[in-house]
Coordinates of C-alpha atoms in Angstrom, one line a residue:
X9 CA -17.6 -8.2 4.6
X10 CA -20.9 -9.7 3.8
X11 CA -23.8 -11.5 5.0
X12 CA -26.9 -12.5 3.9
X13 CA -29.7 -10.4 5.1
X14 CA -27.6 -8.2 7.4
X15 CA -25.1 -5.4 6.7
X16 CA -22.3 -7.6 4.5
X17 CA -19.7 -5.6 4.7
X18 CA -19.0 -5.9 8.4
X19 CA -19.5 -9.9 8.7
X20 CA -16.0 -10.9 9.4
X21 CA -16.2 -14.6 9.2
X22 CA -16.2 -14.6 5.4
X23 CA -13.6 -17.1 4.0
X24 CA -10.7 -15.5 1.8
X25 CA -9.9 -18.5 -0.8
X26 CA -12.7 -18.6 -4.4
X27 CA -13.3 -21.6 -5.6
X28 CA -12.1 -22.5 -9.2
X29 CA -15.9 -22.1 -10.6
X30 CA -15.8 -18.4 -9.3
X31 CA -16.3 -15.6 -11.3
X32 CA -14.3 -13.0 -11.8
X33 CA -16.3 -10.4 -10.2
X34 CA -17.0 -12.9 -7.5
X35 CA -13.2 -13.1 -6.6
X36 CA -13.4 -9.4 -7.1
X37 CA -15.6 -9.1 -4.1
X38 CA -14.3 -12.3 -2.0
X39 CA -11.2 -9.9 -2.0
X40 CA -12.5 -6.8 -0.6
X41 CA -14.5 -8.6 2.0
X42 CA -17.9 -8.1 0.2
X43 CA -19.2 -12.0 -0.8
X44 CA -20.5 -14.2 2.2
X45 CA -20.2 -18.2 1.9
X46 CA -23.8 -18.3 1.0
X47 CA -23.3 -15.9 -2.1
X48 CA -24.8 -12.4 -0.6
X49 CA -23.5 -9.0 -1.9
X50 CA -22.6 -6.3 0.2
X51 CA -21.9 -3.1 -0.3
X52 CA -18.5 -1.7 1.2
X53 CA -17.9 -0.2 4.5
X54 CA -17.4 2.8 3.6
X55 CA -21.0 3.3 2.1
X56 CA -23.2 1.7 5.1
X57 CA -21.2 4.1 7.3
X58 CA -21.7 7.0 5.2
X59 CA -25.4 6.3 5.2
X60 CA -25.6 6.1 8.9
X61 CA -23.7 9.4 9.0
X62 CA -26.4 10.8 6.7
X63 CA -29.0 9.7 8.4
X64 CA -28.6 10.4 12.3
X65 CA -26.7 13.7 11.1
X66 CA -23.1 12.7 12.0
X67 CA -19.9 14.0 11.2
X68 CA -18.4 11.6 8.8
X69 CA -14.7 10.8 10.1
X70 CA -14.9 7.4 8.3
X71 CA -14.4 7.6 4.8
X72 CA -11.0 9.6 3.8
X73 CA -11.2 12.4 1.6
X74 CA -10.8 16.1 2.6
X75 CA -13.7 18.3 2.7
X76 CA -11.6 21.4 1.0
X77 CA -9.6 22.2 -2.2
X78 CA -6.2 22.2 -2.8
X79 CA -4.1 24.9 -3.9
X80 CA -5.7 27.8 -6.3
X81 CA -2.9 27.7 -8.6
X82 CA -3.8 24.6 -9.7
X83 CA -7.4 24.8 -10.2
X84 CA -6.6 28.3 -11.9
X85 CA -4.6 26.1 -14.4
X86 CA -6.9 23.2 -15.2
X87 CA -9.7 26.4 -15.9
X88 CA -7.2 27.8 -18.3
X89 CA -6.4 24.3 -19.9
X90 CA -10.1 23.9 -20.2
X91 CA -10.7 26.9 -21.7
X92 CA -7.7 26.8 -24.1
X93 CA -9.0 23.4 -25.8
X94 CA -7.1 20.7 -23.6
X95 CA -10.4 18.6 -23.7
X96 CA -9.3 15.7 -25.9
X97 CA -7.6 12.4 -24.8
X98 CA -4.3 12.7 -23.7
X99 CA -1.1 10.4 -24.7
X100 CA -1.9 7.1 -23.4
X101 CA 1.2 7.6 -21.4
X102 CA 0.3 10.9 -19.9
X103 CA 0.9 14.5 -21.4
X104 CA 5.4 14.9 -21.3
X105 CA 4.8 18.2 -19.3
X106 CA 3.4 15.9 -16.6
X107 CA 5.5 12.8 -17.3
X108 CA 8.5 15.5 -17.0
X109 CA 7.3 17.1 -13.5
X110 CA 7.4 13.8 -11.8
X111 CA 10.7 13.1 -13.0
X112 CA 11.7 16.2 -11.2
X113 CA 9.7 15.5 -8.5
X114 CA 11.5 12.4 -7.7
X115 CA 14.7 13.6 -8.3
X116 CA 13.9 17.1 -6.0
X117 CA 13.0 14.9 -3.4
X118 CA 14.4 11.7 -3.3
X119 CA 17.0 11.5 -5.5
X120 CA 15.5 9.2 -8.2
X121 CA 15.7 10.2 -12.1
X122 CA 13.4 7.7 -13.7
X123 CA 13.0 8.5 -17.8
X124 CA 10.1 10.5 -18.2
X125 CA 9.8 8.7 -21.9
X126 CA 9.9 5.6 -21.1
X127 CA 10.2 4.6 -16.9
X128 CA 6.8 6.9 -16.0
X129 CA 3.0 6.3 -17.0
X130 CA 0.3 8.6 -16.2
X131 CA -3.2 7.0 -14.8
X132 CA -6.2 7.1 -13.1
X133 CA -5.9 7.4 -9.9
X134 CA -3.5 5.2 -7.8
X135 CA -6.5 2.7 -8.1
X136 CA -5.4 2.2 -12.2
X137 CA -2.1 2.2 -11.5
X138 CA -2.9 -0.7 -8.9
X139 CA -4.7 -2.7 -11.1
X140 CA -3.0 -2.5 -14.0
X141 CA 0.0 -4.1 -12.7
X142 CA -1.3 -6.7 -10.4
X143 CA -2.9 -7.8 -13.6
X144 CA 0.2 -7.5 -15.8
X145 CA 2.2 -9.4 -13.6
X146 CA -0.2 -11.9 -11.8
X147 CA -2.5 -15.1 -12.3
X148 CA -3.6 -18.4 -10.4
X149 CA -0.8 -19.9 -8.9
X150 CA 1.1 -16.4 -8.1
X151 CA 1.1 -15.1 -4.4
X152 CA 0.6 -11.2 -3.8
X153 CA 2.0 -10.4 -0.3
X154 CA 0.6 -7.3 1.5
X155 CA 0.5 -6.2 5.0
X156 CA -2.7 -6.3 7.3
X157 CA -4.8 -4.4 7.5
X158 CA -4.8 -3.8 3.9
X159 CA -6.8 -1.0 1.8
X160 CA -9.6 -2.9 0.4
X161 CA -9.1 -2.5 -3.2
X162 CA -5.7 -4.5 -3.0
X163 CA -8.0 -8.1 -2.3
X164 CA -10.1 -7.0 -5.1
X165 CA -7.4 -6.8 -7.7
X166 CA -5.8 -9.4 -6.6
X167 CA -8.8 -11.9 -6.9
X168 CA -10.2 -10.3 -9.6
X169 CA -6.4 -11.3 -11.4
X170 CA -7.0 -15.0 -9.9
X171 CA -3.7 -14.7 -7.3
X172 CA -3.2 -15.9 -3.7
X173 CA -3.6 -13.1 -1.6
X174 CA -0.9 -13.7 1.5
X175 CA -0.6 -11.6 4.5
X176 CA 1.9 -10.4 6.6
X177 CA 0.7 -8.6 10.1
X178 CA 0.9 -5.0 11.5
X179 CA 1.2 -5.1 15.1
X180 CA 0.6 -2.5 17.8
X181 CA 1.5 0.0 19.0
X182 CA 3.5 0.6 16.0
X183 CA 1.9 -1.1 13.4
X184 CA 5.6 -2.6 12.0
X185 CA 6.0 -5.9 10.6
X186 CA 7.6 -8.6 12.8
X187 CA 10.5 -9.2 10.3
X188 CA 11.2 -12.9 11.2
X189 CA 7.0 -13.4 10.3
X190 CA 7.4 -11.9 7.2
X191 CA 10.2 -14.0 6.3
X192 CA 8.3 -16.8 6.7
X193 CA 5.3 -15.7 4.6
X194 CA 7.4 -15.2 1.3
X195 CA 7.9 -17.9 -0.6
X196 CA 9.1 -19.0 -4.1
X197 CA 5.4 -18.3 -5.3
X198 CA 5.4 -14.7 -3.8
X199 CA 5.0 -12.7 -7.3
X200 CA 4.5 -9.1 -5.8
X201 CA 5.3 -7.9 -2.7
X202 CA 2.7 -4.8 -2.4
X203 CA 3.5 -2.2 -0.2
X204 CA 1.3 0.6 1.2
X205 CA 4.0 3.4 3.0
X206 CA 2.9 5.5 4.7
X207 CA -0.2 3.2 5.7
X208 CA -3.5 3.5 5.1
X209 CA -5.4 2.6 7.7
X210 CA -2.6 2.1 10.6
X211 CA -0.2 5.8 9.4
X212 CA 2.8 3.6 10.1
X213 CA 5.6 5.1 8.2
X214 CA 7.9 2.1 7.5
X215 CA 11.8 2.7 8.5
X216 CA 15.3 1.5 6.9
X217 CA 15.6 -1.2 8.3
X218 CA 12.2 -2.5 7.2
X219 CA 12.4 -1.4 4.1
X220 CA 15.8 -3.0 3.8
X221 CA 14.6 -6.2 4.7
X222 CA 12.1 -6.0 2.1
X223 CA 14.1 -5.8 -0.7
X224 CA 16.3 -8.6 0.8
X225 CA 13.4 -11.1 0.8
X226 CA 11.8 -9.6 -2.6
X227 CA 15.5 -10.3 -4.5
X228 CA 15.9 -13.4 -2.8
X229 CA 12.0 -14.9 -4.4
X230 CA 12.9 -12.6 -7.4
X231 CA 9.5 -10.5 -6.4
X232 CA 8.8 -7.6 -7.7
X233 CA 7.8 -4.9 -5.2
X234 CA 5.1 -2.5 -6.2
X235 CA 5.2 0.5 -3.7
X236 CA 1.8 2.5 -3.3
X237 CA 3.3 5.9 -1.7
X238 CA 0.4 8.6 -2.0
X239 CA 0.6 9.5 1.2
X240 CA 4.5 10.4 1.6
X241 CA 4.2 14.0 1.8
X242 CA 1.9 13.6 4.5
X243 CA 4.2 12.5 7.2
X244 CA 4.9 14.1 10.7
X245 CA 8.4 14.4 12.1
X246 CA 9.7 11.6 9.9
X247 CA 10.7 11.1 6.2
X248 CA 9.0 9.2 3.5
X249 CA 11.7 6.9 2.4
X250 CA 10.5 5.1 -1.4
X251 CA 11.9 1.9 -1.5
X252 CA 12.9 2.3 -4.8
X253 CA 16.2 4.3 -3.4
X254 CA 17.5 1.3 -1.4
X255 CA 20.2 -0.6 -3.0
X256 CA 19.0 -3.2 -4.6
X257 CA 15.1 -2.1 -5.4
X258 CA 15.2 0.3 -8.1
X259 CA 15.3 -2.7 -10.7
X260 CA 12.5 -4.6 -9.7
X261 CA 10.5 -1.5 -7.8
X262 CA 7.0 -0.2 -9.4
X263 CA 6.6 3.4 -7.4
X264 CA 2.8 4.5 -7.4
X265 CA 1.6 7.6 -6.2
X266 CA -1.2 10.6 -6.8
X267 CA -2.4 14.0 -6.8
X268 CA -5.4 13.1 -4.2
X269 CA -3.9 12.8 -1.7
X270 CA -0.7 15.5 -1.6
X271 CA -2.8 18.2 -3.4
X272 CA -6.8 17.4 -2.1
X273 CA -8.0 16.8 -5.6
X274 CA -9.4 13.4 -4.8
X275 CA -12.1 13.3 -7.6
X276 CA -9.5 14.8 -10.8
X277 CA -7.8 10.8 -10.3
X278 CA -4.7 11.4 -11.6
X279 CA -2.0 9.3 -10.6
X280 CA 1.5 7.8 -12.2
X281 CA 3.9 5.2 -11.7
X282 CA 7.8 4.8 -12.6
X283 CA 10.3 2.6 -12.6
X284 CA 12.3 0.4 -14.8
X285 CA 11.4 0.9 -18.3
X286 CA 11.0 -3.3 -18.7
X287 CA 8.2 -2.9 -15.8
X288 CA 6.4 0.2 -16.4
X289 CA 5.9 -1.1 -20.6
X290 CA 4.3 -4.2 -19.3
X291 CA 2.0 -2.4 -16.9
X292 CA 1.4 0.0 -19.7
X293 CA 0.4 -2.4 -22.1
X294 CA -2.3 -3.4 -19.7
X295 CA -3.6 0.3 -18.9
X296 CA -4.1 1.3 -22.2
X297 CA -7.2 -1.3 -22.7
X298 CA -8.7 0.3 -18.9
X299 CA -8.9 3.4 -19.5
X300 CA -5.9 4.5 -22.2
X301 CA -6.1 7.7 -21.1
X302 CA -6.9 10.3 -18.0
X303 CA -8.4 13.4 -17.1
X304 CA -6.2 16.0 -20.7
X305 CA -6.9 18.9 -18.4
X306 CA -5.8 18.1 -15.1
X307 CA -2.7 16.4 -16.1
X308 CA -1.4 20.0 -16.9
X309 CA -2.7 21.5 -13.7
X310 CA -1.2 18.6 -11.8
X311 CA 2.7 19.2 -13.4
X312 CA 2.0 22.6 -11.9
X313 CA 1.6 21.6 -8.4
X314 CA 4.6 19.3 -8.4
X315 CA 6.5 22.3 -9.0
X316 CA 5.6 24.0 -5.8
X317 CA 7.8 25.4 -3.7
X318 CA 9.1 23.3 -0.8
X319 CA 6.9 24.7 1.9
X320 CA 3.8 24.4 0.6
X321 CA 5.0 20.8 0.7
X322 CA 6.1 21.1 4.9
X323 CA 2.9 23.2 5.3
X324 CA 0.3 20.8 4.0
X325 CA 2.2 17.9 6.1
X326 CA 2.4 21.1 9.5
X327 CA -1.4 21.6 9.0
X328 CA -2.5 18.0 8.9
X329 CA -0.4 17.0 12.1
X330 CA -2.2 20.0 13.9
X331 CA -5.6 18.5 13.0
X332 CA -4.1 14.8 13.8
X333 CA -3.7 16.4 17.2
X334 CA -7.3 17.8 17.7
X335 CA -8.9 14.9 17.1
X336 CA -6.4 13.0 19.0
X337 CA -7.6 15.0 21.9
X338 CA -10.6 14.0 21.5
X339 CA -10.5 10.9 21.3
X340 CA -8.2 10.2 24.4
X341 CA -11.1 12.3 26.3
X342 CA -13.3 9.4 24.7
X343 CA -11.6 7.1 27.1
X344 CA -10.0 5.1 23.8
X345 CA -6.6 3.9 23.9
X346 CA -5.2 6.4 21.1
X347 CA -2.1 5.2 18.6
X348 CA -0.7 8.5 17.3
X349 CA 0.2 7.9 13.5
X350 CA 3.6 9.0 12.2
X351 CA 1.7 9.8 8.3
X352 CA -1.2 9.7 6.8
X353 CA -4.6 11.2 7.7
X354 CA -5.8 8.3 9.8
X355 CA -5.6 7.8 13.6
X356 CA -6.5 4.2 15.3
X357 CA -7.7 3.9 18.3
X358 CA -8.2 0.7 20.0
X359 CA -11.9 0.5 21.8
X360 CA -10.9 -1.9 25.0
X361 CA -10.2 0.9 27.5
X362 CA -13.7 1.2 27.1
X363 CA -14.3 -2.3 27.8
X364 CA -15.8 -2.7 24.0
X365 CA -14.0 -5.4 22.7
X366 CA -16.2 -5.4 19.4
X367 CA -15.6 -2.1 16.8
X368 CA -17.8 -3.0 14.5
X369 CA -20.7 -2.8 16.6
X370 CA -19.7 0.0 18.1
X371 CA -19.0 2.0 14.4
X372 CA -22.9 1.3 14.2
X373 CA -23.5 2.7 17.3
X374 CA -21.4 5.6 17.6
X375 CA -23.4 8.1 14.8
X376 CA -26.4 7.6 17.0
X377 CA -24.2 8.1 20.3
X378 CA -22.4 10.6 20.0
X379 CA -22.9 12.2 16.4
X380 CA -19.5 11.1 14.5
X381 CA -19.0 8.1 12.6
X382 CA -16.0 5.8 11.8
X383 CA -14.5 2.8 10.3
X384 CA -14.1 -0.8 12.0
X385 CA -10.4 -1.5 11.0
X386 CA -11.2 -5.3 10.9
X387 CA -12.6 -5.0 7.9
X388 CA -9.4 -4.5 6.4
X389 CA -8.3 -8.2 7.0
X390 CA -8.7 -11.7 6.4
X391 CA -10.4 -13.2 9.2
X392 CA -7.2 -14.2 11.1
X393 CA -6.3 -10.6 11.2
X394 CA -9.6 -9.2 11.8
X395 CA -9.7 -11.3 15.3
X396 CA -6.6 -9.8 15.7
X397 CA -7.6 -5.8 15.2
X398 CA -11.2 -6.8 16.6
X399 CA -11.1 -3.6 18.9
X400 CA -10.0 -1.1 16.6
X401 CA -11.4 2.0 14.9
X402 CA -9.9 4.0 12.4
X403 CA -11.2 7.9 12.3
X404 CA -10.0 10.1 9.4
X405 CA -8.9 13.8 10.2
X406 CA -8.4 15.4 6.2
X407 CA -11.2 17.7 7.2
X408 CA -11.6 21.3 8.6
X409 CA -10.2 22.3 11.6
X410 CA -14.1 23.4 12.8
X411 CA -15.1 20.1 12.3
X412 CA -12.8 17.9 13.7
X413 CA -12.8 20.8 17.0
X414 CA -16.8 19.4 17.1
X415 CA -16.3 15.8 16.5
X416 CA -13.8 16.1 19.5
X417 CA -16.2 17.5 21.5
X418 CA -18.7 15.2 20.4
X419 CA -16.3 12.4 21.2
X420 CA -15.3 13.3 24.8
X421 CA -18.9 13.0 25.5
X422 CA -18.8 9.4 24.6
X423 CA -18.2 7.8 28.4
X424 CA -20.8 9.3 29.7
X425 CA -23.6 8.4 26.9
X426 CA -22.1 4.7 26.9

């Protein structure tokens, strides 16, 4: 969030609606939080707090992306692809041996055959496969629903596409939606329905009966619901439901998801969608003018992975609840009031046991106190909502066991320094 002449992306009085004069890449950044009233340009959370971790030395549990490599099978096959020649654009569509493993992916795992020919697309990242169909389906006049918090890049797209961005609240301690709220924040102008599950940054994992009343509300506006799962194989002691396999969804469901995340191969960005083949050729059309096509090499390496065995699958999701539970340690030594997520690789905590009512100054401090570093959760929210979450911190833990044992150390210290 900006401001002029301070750190903007932390300013959380920033309005959320453009005027019609606004640019695109001024809606663009209105969205993510990054354009004060008066017109300054911030840059985004994550970087100020990664600079502060650089500079006092910290151990950086704010930004999320795991500080080791996935499995060696699958770099061993992207070396071999490389090698072999696989170094010229793929099929805009993604190469079929992919477009075939996530079809058996889905089906291994949930149940769901989409067409690999015609009902999956290969793209960059999650982040592509975002964009590309808020802007195939969306313009001024059109409301995008998501829940708050909400990963930043989802108010980006949806300004930079010229949509209403509407929100529907996550509330403590489980970070569900009140259903009879959401109701109420649909409406014959709701366009999208954009859902993050398992969710980044609360690691709710949404149940039935939420999902359920999802696809109630989406058939009844005739919405389309666009599903970003990349975290549902990282979910502890409960399953990763896709909406798409509720009655009623599959039709008007666009299921994205990635390699980042599941396999630690954050910077390959490869990602995919699927669903029904009148969807997924709209959003196509769109994706071929971004970027047409992603990463020839990985895409191979990637088909590999999806056909691991199941328990490297239960492993990575056993191994990531251990670490969740290190830090989490840690953190209730802190003297924070901890909420234990049920997926992701994000834990919140909520500051006020400390009596710190405001994160965001305290995510500047803490680097300096105590030698870890973190991210304010109301930055992911319109203002309302970042009243709301005002106390609350999100820490990552997609990072070595050695180093979250030290930032837990480092963090039980915290009482005593404040």
């Amino acid at each position: 969030m900006a401001s002029a002449g301070s750190s903007p992306s932390l300013d959380t009085s920033i309005g959320t609606t453009p005027g019609t004069n606004t640019a695109p890449w001024q809606r663009a950044a209105i969205g993510a939080n990054l354009l004060s009233p008066d017109g300054g340009l911030g840059v985004t959370i994550f970087e100020e707090m990664t600079t502060l971790a650089l500079s006092t030395g910290a151990i950086n549990l704010g930004q999320g992306f795991p500080d080791e490599d996935g499995p060696d099978e699958i770099k061993a096959a992207a070396q071999t692809a490389i090698a072999s020649g696989a170094n010229q654009y793929a099929p805009g569509k993604g190469l079929p041996v992919l477009r075939e493993a996530i079809t058996a992916h889905q089906q291994r795992f949930y149940g769901l055959a989409p067409d690999p020919d015609t009902e999956v697309l290969v793209t960059t990242g999650a982040t592509e496969a975002i964009a590309a169909t808020l802007l195939a389906f969306t313009q001024p006049g059109d409301e995008v629903l998501t829940f708050e918090p909400f990963y930043d890049s989802y108010g980006a797209i949806i300004g930079m596409a010229g949509a209403t961005h509407v929100t529907a609240p996550l509330l403590a301690p489980d970070f569900l939606p009140d259903l009879s709220a959401l109701e109420d924040v649909f409406s014959h102008r709701t366009r999208i329905v954009l859902l993050n599950n398992p969710h980044n940054p609360t690691g709710a994992v949404f149940p039935h009966h939420v999902l359920a009343k999802i696809v109630e509300l989406a058939a009844r506006y005739d919405a389309i619901i666009v599903s970003d799962e990349v975290y549902e194989h990282l979910t502890f002691g409960v399953d990763h439901i896709p909406i798409a396999s509720l009655p009623g969804a599959a039709d008007r469901s666009i299921t994205i998801s990635s390699a980042g995340k599941t396999f630690s191969f954050t910077g390959w960005k490869i990602g995919w969608l699927s669903g029904p083949e009148h969807l997924v050729s709209a959003v196509r059309t769109v994706k071929q003018f971004l970027t047409y096509s992603s990463g020839t090499p990985f895409q191979g390496a990637i088909a590999v992975g999806l056909g691991l065995p199941d328990d490297f699958f239960t492993g990575i999701a056993s191994t990531l609840q251990h670490k969740r539970d290190i830090l989490a340690e840690g953190l209730r030594a802190a003297g924070f009031g901890v909420y234990v997520p049920s997926g992701t690789y994000f834990i919140n905590v909520d500051t006020a046991p400390l009596g710190i009512r405001d994160s965001v100054d305290l995510a500047r401090r803490l680097p300096g106190l105590v030698g870890v570093a973190a991210i304010p959760v109301p930055v992911f929210c319109h203002p309302q909502g970042a009243e709301r979450t005002r106390s609350l911190l999100r820490f990552a833990f997609c990072k070595k066991t050695s180093v979250l044992e030290e930032a837990a150390e480092r963090l039980a210290s915290l009482k005593g320094r404040l």
